[in-house]
Short mmCIF file of C-alpha atoms and ligand atoms in Angstrom, two decimals:
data_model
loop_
_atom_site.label_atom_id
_atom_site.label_comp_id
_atom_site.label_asym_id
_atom_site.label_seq_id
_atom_site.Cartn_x
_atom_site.Cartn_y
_atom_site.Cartn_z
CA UNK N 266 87.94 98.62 115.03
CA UNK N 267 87.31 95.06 114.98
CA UNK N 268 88.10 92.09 115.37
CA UNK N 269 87.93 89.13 112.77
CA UNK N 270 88.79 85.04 112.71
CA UNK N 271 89.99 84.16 108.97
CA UNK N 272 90.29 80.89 108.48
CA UNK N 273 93.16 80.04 106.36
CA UNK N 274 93.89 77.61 103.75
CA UNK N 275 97.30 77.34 101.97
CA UNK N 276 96.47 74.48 99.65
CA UNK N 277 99.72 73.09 97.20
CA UNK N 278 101.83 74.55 94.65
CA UNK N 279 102.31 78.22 95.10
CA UNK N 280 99.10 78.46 97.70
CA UNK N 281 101.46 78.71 100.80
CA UNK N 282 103.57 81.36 98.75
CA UNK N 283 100.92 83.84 97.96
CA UNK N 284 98.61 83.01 101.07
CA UNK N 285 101.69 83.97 103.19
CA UNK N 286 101.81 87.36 101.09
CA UNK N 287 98.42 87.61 101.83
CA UNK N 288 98.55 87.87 105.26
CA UNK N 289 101.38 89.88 105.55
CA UNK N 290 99.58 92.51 103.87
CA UNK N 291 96.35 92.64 106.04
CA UNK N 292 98.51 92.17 108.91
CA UNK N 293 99.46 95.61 107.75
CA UNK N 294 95.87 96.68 107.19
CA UNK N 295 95.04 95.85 110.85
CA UNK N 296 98.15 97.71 112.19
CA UNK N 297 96.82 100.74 110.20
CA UNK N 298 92.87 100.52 110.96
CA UNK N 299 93.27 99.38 114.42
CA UNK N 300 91.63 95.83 113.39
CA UNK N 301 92.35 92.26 114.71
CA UNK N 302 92.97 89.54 112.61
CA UNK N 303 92.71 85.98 113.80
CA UNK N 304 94.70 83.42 111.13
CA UNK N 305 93.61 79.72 111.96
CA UNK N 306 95.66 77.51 109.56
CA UNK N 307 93.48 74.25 107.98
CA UNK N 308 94.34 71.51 105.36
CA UNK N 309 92.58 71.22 102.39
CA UNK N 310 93.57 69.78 98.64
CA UNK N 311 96.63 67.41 97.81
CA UNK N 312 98.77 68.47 101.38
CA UNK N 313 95.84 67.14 103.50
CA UNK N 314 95.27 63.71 100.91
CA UNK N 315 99.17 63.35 102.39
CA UNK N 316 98.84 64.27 105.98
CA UNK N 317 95.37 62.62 106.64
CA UNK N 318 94.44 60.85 103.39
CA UNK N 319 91.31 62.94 102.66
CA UNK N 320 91.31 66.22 100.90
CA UNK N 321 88.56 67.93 102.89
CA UNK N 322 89.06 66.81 107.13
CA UNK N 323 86.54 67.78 108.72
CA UNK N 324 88.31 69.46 111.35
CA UNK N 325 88.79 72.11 107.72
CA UNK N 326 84.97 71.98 107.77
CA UNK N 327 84.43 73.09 111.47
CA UNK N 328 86.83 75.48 111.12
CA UNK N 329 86.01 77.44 108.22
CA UNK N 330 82.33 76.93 109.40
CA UNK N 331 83.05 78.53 112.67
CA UNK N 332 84.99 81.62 110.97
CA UNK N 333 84.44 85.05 110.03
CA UNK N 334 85.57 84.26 106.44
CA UNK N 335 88.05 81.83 104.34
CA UNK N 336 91.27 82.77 102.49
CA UNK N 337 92.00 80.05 100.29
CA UNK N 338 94.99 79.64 98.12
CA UNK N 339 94.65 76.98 95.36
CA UNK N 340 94.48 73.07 95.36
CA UNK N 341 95.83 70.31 93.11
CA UNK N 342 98.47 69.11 91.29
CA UNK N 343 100.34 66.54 89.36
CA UNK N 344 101.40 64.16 92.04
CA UNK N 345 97.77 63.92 93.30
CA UNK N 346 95.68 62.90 89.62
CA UNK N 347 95.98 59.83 89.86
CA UNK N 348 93.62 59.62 93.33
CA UNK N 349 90.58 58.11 92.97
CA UNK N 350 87.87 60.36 91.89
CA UNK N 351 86.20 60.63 95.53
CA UNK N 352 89.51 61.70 96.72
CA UNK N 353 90.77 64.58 94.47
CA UNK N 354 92.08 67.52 95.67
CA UNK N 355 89.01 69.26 93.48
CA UNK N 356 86.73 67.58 95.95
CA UNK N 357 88.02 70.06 98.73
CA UNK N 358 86.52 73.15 96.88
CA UNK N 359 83.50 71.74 96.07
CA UNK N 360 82.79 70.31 99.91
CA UNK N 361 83.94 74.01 101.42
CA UNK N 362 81.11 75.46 99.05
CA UNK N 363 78.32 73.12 99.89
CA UNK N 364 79.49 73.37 103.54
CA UNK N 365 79.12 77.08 103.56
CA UNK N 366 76.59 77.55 101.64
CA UNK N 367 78.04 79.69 98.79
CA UNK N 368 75.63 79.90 95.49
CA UNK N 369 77.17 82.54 94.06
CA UNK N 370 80.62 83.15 92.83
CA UNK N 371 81.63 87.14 92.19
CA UNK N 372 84.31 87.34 89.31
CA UNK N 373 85.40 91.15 88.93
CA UNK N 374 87.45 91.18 85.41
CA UNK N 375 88.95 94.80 84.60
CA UNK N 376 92.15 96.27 83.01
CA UNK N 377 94.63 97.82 84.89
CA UNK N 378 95.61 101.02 82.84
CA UNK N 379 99.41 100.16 82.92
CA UNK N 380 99.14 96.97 81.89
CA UNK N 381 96.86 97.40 78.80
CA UNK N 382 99.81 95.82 76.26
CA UNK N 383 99.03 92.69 78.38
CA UNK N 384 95.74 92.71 76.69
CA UNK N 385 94.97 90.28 74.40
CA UNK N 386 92.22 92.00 72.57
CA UNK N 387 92.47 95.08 69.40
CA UNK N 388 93.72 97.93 70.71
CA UNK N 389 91.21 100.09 69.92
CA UNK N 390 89.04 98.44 72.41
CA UNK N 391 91.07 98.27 75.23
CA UNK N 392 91.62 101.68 75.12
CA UNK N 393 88.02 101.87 75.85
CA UNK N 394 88.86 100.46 78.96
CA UNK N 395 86.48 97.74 81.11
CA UNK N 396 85.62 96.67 84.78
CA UNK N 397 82.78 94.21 85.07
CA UNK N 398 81.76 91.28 87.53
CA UNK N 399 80.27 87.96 86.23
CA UNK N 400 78.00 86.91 89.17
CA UNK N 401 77.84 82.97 88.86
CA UNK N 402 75.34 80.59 89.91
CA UNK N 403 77.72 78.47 91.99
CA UNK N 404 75.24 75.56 93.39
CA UNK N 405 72.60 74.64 91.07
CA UNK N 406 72.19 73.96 87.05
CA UNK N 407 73.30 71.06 84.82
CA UNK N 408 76.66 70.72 87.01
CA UNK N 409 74.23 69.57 90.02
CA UNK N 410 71.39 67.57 88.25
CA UNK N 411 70.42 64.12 87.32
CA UNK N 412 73.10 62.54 85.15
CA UNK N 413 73.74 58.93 83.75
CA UNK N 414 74.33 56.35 81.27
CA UNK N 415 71.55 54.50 79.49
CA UNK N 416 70.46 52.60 76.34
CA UNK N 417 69.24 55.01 73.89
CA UNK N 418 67.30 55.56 70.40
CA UNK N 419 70.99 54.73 69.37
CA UNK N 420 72.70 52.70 71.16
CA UNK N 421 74.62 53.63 74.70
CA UNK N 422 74.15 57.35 75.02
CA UNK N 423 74.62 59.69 78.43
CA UNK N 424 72.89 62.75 79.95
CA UNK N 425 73.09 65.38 81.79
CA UNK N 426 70.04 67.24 83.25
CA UNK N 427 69.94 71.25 83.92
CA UNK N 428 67.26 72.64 86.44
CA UNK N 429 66.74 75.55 88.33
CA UNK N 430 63.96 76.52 91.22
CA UNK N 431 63.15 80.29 91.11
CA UNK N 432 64.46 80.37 94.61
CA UNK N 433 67.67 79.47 93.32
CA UNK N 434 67.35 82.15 90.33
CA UNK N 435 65.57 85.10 92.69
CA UNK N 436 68.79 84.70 95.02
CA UNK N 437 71.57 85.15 92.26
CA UNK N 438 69.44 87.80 90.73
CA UNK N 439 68.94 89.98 94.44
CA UNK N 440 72.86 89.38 94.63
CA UNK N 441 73.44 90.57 91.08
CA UNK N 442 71.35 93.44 91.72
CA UNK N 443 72.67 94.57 95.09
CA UNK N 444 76.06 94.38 93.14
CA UNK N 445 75.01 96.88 90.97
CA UNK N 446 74.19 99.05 93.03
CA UNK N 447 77.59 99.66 94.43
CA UNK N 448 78.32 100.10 91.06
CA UNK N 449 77.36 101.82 87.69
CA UNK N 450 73.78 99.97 87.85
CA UNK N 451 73.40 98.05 85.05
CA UNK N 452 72.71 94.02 84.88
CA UNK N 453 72.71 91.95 81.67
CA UNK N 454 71.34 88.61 82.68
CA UNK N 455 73.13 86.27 80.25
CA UNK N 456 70.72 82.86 79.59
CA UNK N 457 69.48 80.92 76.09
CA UNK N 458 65.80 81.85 76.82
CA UNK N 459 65.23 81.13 73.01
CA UNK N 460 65.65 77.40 73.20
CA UNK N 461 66.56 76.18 77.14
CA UNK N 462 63.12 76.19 79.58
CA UNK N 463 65.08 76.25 82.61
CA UNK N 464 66.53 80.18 80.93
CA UNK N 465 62.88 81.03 80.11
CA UNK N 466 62.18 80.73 84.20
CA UNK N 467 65.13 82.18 84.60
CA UNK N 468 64.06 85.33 82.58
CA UNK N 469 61.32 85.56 84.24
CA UNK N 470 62.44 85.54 87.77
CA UNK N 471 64.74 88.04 86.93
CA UNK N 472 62.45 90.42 85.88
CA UNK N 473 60.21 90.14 88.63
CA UNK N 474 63.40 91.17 90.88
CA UNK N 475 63.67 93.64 88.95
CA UNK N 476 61.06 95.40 89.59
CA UNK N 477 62.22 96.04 92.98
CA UNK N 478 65.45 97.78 91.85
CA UNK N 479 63.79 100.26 89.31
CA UNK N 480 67.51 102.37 90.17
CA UNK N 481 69.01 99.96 87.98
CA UNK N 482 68.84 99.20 84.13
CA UNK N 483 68.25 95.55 83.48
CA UNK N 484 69.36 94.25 79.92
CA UNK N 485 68.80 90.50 78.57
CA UNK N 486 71.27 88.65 75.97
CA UNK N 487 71.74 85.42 74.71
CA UNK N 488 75.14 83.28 75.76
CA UNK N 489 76.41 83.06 72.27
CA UNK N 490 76.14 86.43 72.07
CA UNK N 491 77.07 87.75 75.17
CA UNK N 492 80.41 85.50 74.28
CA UNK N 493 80.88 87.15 71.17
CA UNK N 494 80.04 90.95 73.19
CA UNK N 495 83.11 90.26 75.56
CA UNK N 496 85.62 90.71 73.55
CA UNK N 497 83.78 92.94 70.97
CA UNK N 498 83.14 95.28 73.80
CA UNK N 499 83.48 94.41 77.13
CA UNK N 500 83.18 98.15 78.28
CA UNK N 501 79.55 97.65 77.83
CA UNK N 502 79.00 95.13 80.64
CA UNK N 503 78.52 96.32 84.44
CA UNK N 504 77.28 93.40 86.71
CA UNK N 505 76.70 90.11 84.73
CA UNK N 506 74.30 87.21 86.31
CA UNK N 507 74.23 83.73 84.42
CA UNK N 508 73.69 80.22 85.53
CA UNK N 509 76.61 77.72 86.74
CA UNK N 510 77.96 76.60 83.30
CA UNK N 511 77.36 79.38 81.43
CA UNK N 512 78.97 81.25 84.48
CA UNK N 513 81.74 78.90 84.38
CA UNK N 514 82.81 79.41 80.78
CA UNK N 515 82.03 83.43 80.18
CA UNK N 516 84.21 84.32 83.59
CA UNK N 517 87.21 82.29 82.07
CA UNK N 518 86.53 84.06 78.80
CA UNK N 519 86.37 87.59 80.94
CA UNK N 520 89.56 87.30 82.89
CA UNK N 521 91.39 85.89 79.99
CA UNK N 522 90.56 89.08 77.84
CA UNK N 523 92.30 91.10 80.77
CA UNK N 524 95.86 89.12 80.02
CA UNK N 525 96.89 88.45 83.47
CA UNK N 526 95.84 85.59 85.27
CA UNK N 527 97.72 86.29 88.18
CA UNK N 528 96.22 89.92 89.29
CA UNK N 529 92.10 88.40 89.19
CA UNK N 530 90.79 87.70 92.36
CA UNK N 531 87.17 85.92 93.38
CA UNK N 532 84.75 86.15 95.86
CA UNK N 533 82.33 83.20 96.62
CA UNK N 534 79.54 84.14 99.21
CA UNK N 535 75.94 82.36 100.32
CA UNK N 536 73.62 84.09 102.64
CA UNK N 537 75.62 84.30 105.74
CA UNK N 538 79.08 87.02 106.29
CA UNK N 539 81.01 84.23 105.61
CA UNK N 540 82.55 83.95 102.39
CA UNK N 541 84.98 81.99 100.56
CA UNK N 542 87.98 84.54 98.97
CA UNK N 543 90.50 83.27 96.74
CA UNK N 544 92.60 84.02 93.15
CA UNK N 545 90.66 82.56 89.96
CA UNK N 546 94.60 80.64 89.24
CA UNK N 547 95.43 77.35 90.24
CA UNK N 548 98.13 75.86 92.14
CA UNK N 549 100.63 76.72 89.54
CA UNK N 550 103.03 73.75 90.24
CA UNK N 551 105.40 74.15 87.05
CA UNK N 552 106.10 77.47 89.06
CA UNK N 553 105.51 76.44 92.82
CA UNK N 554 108.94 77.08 94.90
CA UNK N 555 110.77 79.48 92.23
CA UNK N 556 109.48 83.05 93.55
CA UNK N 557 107.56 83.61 90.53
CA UNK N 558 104.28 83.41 91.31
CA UNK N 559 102.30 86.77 91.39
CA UNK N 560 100.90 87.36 94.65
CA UNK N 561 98.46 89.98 93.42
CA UNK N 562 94.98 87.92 92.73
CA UNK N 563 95.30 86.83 96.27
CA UNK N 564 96.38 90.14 97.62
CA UNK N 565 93.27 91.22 95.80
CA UNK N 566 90.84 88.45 96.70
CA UNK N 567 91.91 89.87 100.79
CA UNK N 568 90.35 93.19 99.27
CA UNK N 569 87.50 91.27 98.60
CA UNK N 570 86.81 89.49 101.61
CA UNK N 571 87.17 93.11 103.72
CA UNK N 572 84.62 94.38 101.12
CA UNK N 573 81.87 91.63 101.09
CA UNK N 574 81.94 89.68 104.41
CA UNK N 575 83.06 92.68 106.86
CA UNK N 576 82.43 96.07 104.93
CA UNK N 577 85.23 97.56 105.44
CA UNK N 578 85.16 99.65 101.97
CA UNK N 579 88.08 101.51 102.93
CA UNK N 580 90.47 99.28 104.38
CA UNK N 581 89.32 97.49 101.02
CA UNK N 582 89.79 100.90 99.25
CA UNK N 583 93.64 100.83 100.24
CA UNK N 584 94.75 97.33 99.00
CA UNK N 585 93.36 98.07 95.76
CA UNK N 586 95.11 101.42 95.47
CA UNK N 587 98.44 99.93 96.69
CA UNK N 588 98.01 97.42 94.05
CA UNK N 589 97.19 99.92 91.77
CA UNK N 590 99.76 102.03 92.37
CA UNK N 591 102.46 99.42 91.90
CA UNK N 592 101.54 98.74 88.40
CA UNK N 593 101.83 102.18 87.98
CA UNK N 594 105.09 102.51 89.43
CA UNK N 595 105.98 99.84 86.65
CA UNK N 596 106.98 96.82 89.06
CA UNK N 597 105.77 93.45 87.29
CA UNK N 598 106.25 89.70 88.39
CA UNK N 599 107.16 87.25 85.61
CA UNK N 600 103.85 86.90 84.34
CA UNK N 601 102.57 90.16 83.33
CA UNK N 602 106.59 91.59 82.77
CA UNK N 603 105.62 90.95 78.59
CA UNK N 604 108.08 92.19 75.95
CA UNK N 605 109.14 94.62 78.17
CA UNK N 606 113.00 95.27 79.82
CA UNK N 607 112.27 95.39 83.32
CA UNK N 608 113.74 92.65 85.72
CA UNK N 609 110.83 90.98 87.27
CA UNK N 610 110.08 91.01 90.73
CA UNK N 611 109.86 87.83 93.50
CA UNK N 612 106.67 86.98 95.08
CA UNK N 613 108.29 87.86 98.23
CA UNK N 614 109.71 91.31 96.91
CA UNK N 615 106.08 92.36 95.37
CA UNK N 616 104.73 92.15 98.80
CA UNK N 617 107.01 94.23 99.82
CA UNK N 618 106.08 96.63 97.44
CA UNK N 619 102.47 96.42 97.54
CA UNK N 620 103.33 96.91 101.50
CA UNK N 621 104.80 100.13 100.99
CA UNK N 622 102.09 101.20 99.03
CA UNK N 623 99.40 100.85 101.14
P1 LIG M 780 97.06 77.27 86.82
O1 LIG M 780 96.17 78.44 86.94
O2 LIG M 780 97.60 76.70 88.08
O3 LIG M 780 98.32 77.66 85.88
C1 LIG M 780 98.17 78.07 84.52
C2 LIG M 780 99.42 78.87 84.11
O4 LIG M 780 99.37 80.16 84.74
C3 LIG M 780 100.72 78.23 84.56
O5 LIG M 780 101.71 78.45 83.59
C4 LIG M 780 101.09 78.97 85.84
O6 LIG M 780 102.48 79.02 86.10
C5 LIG M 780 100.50 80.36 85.56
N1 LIG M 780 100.06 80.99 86.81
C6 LIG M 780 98.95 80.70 87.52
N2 LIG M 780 98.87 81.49 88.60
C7 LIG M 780 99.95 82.28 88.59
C8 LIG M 780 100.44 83.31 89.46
N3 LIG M 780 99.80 83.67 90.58
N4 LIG M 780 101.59 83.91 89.12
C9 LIG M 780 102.27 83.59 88.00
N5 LIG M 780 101.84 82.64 87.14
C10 LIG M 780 100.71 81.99 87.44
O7 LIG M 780 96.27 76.17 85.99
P2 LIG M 780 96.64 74.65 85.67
O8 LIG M 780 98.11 74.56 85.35
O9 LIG M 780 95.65 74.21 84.68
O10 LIG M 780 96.36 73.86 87.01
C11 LIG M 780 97.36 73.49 87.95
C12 LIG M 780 96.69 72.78 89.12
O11 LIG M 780 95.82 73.71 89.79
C13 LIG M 780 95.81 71.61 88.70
O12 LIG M 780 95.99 70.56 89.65
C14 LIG M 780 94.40 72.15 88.77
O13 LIG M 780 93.46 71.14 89.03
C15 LIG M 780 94.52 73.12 89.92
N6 LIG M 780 93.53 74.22 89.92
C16 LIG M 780 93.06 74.60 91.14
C17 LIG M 780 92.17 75.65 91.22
C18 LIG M 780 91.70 76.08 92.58
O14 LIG M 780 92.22 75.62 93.58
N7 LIG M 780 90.71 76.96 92.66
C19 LIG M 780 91.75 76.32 90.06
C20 LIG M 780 92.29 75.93 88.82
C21 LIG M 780 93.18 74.86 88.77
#
């Protein structure tokens, strides 16, 4: 029994909808485990660009610093893009990261058995099934280096510059590793080692980590082809490590393959308890207000935080099944209901169900 300070931030569109669900359902989970949790609300995104004209106060900073882990909703939104660039909401997520420290960003991508006609890929491959992770590289790479304009060979050309330490690389690749340990063992680090030097050091490293996890099989593939592998068959991949950008694009690819934007949750997480847990969506603001947002990523991305930051596996264990076990009972919010007859559920009244499942 424990007790556990979560700092809390709602963010804009549908982020105060499915945060709220959020909580409800580990308030739940500490009713049934005998656990405290602490909810400190902060501002972050487009609402605090209105109440204090930044999007990242640094009262959010402190606060989220001094917690036992985040639960963020989602930032952003039409009425805020045309803020300077220094001011978008964006700029919230990427200051919380730096702030805490979080270099890598866990993506678990899997299909849910009763939602497989969601799927966007042949059946016979879904059948097969899936459930991977893309670990990302969340601080480093060509999103973090040198960049510019200049006059080149010709005329007025930009750059962008892509480097990474082997400190940065041997962390991601001891997280990836640990990851897959929990799991079926297996790690296909994804790079371009047969044209990029900063993937050839990145090989490298990896392999020397390697060697301290002899329990698990290590596998190496190139980008293009571990893009073309995830839909071909995406039951091959356990744990997947890659750099920031290729990160970036192959964890869109992953949860798009699993049709349902709305049921993937993420994890991001640095060296300290304290993560950052939150749904891969956005702030959904053609939806935000209606009771049609699907409260399941960030229902999920609770799961997460119980997992990573304060291993509780089973307390963890139970939101998943509840979630689970909903599908199964054939409830669906607007998003995943398909071509199928059944009314769709509100955000509020697939809490409610998720609450009775767990
Ligand atoms: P989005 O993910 O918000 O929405 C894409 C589509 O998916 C929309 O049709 C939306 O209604 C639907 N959708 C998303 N989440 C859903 C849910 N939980 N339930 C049901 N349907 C859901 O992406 P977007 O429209 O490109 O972006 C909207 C805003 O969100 C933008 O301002 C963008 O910058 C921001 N954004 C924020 C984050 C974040 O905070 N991490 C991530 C992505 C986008």
């Amino acid at each position: 029994m424990g007790t556990y300070n979560i700092a809390v931030v709602k963010g804009d569109g549908i982020g105060p909808e499915i945060v709220s669900s959020a909580i409800k359902v580990l308030e739940v989970v500490a009713q049934k485990y005998g656990h405290t949790f602490i909810f400190t609300e902060y501002l972050a995104g487009g609402c605090a660009i209105d109440a204090c004209g930044v999007p990242l106060p640094e009262e959010t900073v402190a606060g989220c610093k001094a917690s036992d882990s985040v639960l963020l909703g989602a930032v952003g939104g039409p009425k805020w893009d045309s803020v300077p660039n220094h001011l978008r909401p964006e700029k919230a997520l990427l200051g919380l990261r730096a702030a805490l420290g979080l270099y890598t960003n866990l993506r678990p991508a899997k299909i849910y058995p009763a939602l497989m006609e969601a799927c966007t890929l042949r059946p016979d491959i879904v059948e097969k099934g899936f459930d991977l992770v893309i670990v990302r590289e969340l601080t480093g790479g060509i999103y973090f280096g040198e960049r510019g304009r200049r006059d080149g060979k010709y005329g007025p050309e930009a750059f962008d510059t892509e480097a990474y330490s082997e400190m940065e690389v041997e962390r991601i690749a001891r997280v990836a590793f640990e990851t897959a340990r929990k799991r079926r063992k297996n790690v296909v680090s994804i790079d371009k080692a047969n044209v990029l030097e900063t993937s050839r050091l990145w090989r490298e490293v990896v392999e020397r980590v390697a060697a301290e996890y002899p329990d698990v099989e290590l596998a190496h593939m190139y980008v293009d082809n571990a893009a073309m592998q995830l839909v071909r068959e995406p039951s091959r991949f356990d744990v997947a490590v890659t750099s920031n950008m290729f990160g970036d694009i192959l964890s869109d690819e992953a949860s798009q393959i699993t049709g349902s934007i709305g049921l993937l949750p993420s994890a991001s997480l640095g060296d300290s308890k304290c993560g950052m847990y939150e749904p891969i969506h956005g702030s959904a603001p053609d939806i935000a207000g209606t009771g049609k947002a699907n409260p399941m990523a960030t229902i999920l991305s609770t799961a997460m935080m119980l997992r990573y930051s304060f291993d509780l596996a089973e307390e963890a264990d139970c939101i998943e099944n509840a979630v689970n076990q909903v599908l199964e009972d054939g409830y669906r919010t607007a998003d995943i209901v398909g071509n199928s007859d059944v009314t769709p559920l509100t955000c509020d009244e697939m809490t409610e169900k998720i609450i009775g499942r767990l």
